């Protein structure tokens, strides 16, 4: 055997980490579309049930630290995201950050709930039309967390689908039609498309064109928040990207 010396390459930008649900088929592709190409993005997965219930969402809390430990640990992370909107409400954003921080070194933890609240504050939104794929009991805790943050959800609609494999296959035109209908009911300043597994990025600007109001979605606000935390320009669709980029 011939042993060779080598020169160590520069580390480059600090990486981003993501804790993604085992059942999620959408968020990784969405984040890579929004985040700068030069920023490394490493992903770990957390066990999640095929059927979404408040109990299955809370159960993820026991796996978050372990999932964070499975991220590459050579460098500290500029930020780590957690890809579940409803579980962020069930577990609590502060607890999510604590559990992930116990598993990896990072200066910031983002989740869709805290990102949505931040986006609404930047855009002066206090009344949201709320579209969920899930049953109402799953959304109750999330809507309550928004209410506690000063964001009302007086208009609510759902596809009443508990199975994650079906949620990801909800057609874009169904999301567009449902969101437009909710906004048409009046009394809101924007619409929120909840769930990181819902395919929303390509309908956000169509919904805004149809309604004249901002459209926010779980993956969109999470990508925006991660961009703010790492101080990089992101490719966030819709009014959020133009107004609060």
Coordinates of C-alpha atoms in Angstrom, one line a residue:
X1 CA 0.0 0.0 0.0
X2 CA 1.2 3.5 -0.8
X3 CA 0.1 6.1 1.8
X4 CA -0.6 9.6 0.4
X5 CA -0.6 12.9 2.2
X6 CA -3.5 15.3 1.6
X7 CA -4.5 18.9 2.0
X8 CA -7.6 19.7 3.9
X9 CA -10.2 21.6 1.9
X10 CA -12.0 24.6 3.4
X11 CA -15.2 23.8 5.2
X12 CA -17.3 26.3 3.4
X13 CA -20.6 27.8 4.7
X14 CA -21.9 26.3 7.9
X15 CA -24.5 23.7 7.0
X16 CA -28.3 23.7 7.6
X17 CA -29.9 20.7 9.2
X18 CA -33.5 19.4 8.9
X19 CA -35.5 16.9 11.0
X20 CA -38.0 15.5 8.5
X21 CA -40.9 13.2 9.2
X22 CA -40.6 9.6 8.0
X23 CA -43.8 10.0 6.1
X24 CA -43.0 13.4 4.5
X25 CA -42.4 13.3 0.7
X26 CA -42.4 17.1 0.0
X27 CA -40.4 19.3 2.3
X28 CA -36.9 18.3 1.2
X29 CA -37.5 19.2 -2.4
X30 CA -39.3 22.5 -1.4
X31 CA -36.4 23.6 0.8
X32 CA -33.8 22.9 -1.8
X33 CA -35.8 25.1 -4.2
X34 CA -35.9 28.0 -1.7
X35 CA -32.4 27.8 -0.1
X36 CA -29.2 28.9 -1.8
X37 CA -27.3 26.2 -3.7
X38 CA -24.1 26.9 -1.9
X39 CA -25.5 26.2 1.6
X40 CA -25.2 22.5 2.5
X41 CA -28.5 20.9 3.7
X42 CA -28.3 17.7 5.7
X43 CA -31.5 15.8 6.6
X44 CA -32.4 13.3 9.3
X45 CA -35.8 11.6 9.7
X46 CA -37.9 11.1 12.8
X47 CA -40.4 8.2 13.1
X48 CA -43.9 9.3 12.4
X49 CA -47.2 7.4 12.1
X50 CA -49.1 6.9 8.8
X51 CA -52.2 8.3 10.5
X52 CA -52.0 11.8 11.9
X53 CA -53.6 12.2 15.4
X54 CA -52.7 14.5 18.3
X55 CA -51.2 11.5 20.1
X56 CA -49.0 10.5 17.1
X57 CA -47.8 14.0 16.8
X58 CA -46.8 14.3 20.5
X59 CA -45.1 10.9 20.3
X60 CA -42.4 12.4 18.0
X61 CA -41.0 14.4 21.0
X62 CA -39.3 11.2 22.2
X63 CA -37.4 10.8 19.0
X64 CA -36.3 14.4 18.2
X65 CA -33.0 14.3 20.1
X66 CA -32.0 11.0 18.5
X67 CA -32.9 12.2 15.0
X68 CA -30.7 15.3 15.6
X69 CA -27.8 13.1 16.8
X70 CA -28.0 11.3 13.4
X71 CA -27.1 14.5 11.5
X72 CA -23.4 14.7 10.5
X73 CA -21.6 16.1 13.5
X74 CA -18.3 17.3 12.0
X75 CA -19.4 21.0 12.1
X76 CA -21.9 23.1 14.1
X77 CA -25.1 23.9 12.2
X78 CA -26.1 27.5 11.2
X79 CA -29.7 26.4 11.9
X80 CA -31.7 23.3 12.2
X81 CA -35.4 23.1 11.1
X82 CA -38.1 20.7 12.3
X83 CA -40.6 19.8 9.5
X84 CA -43.9 19.4 11.2
X85 CA -46.4 22.2 11.7
X86 CA -49.0 20.4 13.8
X87 CA -46.4 18.6 16.0
X88 CA -44.7 22.0 16.7
X89 CA -48.0 23.1 18.3
X90 CA -48.5 19.8 20.1
X91 CA -45.0 19.6 21.5
X92 CA -44.3 23.4 21.7
X93 CA -41.8 25.4 19.7
X94 CA -39.6 26.0 22.8
X95 CA -39.5 22.3 23.6
X96 CA -38.8 21.3 20.0
X97 CA -35.8 23.7 20.1
X98 CA -34.6 22.2 23.4
X99 CA -34.8 18.6 22.2
X100 CA -33.0 19.3 18.9
X101 CA -30.4 21.3 20.7
X102 CA -29.6 18.4 22.9
X103 CA -28.8 16.3 19.8
X104 CA -26.6 18.6 17.8
X105 CA -24.8 21.9 17.9
X106 CA -26.7 24.8 16.4
X107 CA -27.3 28.5 17.0
X108 CA -30.9 28.4 15.8
X109 CA -33.9 26.0 15.5
X110 CA -36.8 26.8 13.3
X111 CA -40.2 25.2 12.9
X112 CA -43.3 26.1 10.8
X113 CA -45.4 27.4 13.7
X114 CA -42.8 29.9 15.0
X115 CA -41.9 30.8 11.4
X116 CA -45.6 31.5 10.6
X117 CA -45.9 33.7 13.6
X118 CA -42.8 35.6 12.6
X119 CA -44.0 36.0 9.0
X120 CA -47.4 37.3 10.2
X121 CA -45.8 39.8 12.5
X122 CA -43.6 41.1 9.7
X123 CA -46.6 41.4 7.3
X124 CA -48.9 42.8 10.0
X125 CA -51.4 39.9 9.6
X126 CA -53.7 39.2 12.5
X127 CA -56.5 37.3 10.8
X128 CA -55.8 34.1 8.8
X129 CA -58.0 31.9 6.7
X130 CA -56.7 28.4 7.7
X131 CA -56.6 25.4 5.3
X132 CA -55.6 22.1 6.8
X133 CA -55.5 18.6 5.2
X134 CA -56.2 17.0 8.6
X135 CA -59.2 16.3 10.9
X136 CA -60.3 19.3 13.0
X137 CA -58.9 17.8 16.3
X138 CA -55.4 17.9 14.8
X139 CA -55.8 21.6 13.9
X140 CA -57.4 22.7 17.2
X141 CA -54.1 22.9 19.1
X142 CA -52.3 24.7 16.2
X143 CA -55.1 27.3 15.9
X144 CA -55.0 27.8 19.6
X145 CA -51.3 28.5 19.5
X146 CA -51.8 31.1 16.8
X147 CA -54.6 32.6 18.8
X148 CA -52.3 32.9 21.8
X149 CA -49.8 34.7 19.5
X150 CA -52.5 37.2 18.5
X151 CA -53.4 35.6 15.2
X152 CA -57.0 34.7 14.8
X153 CA -58.2 32.0 12.4
X154 CA -61.9 32.9 12.0
X155 CA -62.2 31.0 8.7
X156 CA -61.3 27.3 8.7
X157 CA -61.4 24.5 6.1
X158 CA -60.0 21.0 5.8
X159 CA -59.7 18.1 3.4
X160 CA -60.5 15.9 6.4
X161 CA -57.7 13.5 5.5
X162 CA -55.7 11.8 8.2
X163 CA -53.5 9.5 6.1
X164 CA -50.1 11.1 5.2
X165 CA -49.7 9.1 2.0
X166 CA -53.0 10.6 0.8
X167 CA -52.2 14.2 2.0
X168 CA -49.1 14.4 -0.2
X169 CA -51.3 13.4 -3.2
X170 CA -53.9 16.2 -2.9
X171 CA -53.9 17.8 -6.3
X172 CA -52.7 21.4 -6.6
X173 CA -56.0 22.6 -8.2
X174 CA -57.8 21.2 -5.1
X175 CA -55.6 23.3 -2.8
X176 CA -56.1 26.4 -5.1
X177 CA -59.9 26.0 -5.1
X178 CA -60.1 25.4 -1.4
X179 CA -57.9 28.4 -0.5
X180 CA -59.7 30.7 -2.8
X181 CA -63.1 29.6 -1.4
X182 CA -61.9 30.3 2.2
X183 CA -60.7 33.8 1.3
X184 CA -63.9 34.5 -0.5
X185 CA -65.7 34.0 2.8
X186 CA -64.2 37.3 4.0
X187 CA -62.9 38.7 7.2
X188 CA -59.3 37.6 6.8
X189 CA -56.0 39.3 5.6
X190 CA -54.3 36.1 4.3
X191 CA -54.6 32.4 3.9
X192 CA -52.4 29.7 5.5
X193 CA -51.8 26.3 3.9
X194 CA -50.9 24.1 6.8
X195 CA -48.7 20.9 6.6
X196 CA -45.2 20.4 5.3
X197 CA -46.3 17.4 3.3
X198 CA -48.9 19.4 1.3
X199 CA -47.6 20.4 -2.1
X200 CA -48.1 24.2 -2.0
X201 CA -45.1 26.1 -3.5
X202 CA -46.5 26.1 -7.0
X203 CA -50.0 27.3 -6.1
X204 CA -49.0 30.2 -3.7
X205 CA -48.7 32.8 -6.4
X206 CA -51.8 31.5 -8.2
X207 CA -53.8 31.9 -5.0
X208 CA -52.5 35.4 -4.5
X209 CA -53.4 36.3 -8.1
X210 CA -56.9 34.9 -7.7
X211 CA -57.6 36.6 -4.4
X212 CA -55.3 39.6 -4.0
X213 CA -54.3 38.5 -0.5
X214 CA -51.0 36.9 0.7
X215 CA -50.8 33.1 0.8
X216 CA -48.5 31.5 3.3
X217 CA -47.6 27.8 3.6
X218 CA -45.7 25.7 6.1
X219 CA -42.7 25.0 3.9
X220 CA -42.6 28.5 2.5
X221 CA -42.5 30.2 5.9
X222 CA -40.0 27.6 7.2
X223 CA -37.6 28.3 4.3
X224 CA -38.0 32.0 4.8
X225 CA -37.2 31.7 8.5
X226 CA -34.2 29.6 7.9
X227 CA -32.9 32.2 5.4
X228 CA -33.3 34.9 8.0
X229 CA -31.5 32.9 10.6
X230 CA -28.5 32.2 8.3
X231 CA -28.6 35.7 6.7
X232 CA -28.9 34.3 3.1
X233 CA -31.3 35.4 0.4
X234 CA -33.8 32.7 -0.3
X235 CA -36.1 32.0 -3.3
X236 CA -39.4 32.3 -1.4
X237 CA -42.5 32.4 -3.6
X238 CA -45.4 34.9 -3.2
X239 CA -45.8 38.2 -1.4
X240 CA -43.8 36.9 1.6
X241 CA -40.7 36.6 -0.5
X242 CA -41.1 40.1 -2.0
X243 CA -42.4 41.9 1.2
X244 CA -40.3 40.3 3.9
X245 CA -37.3 38.8 2.0

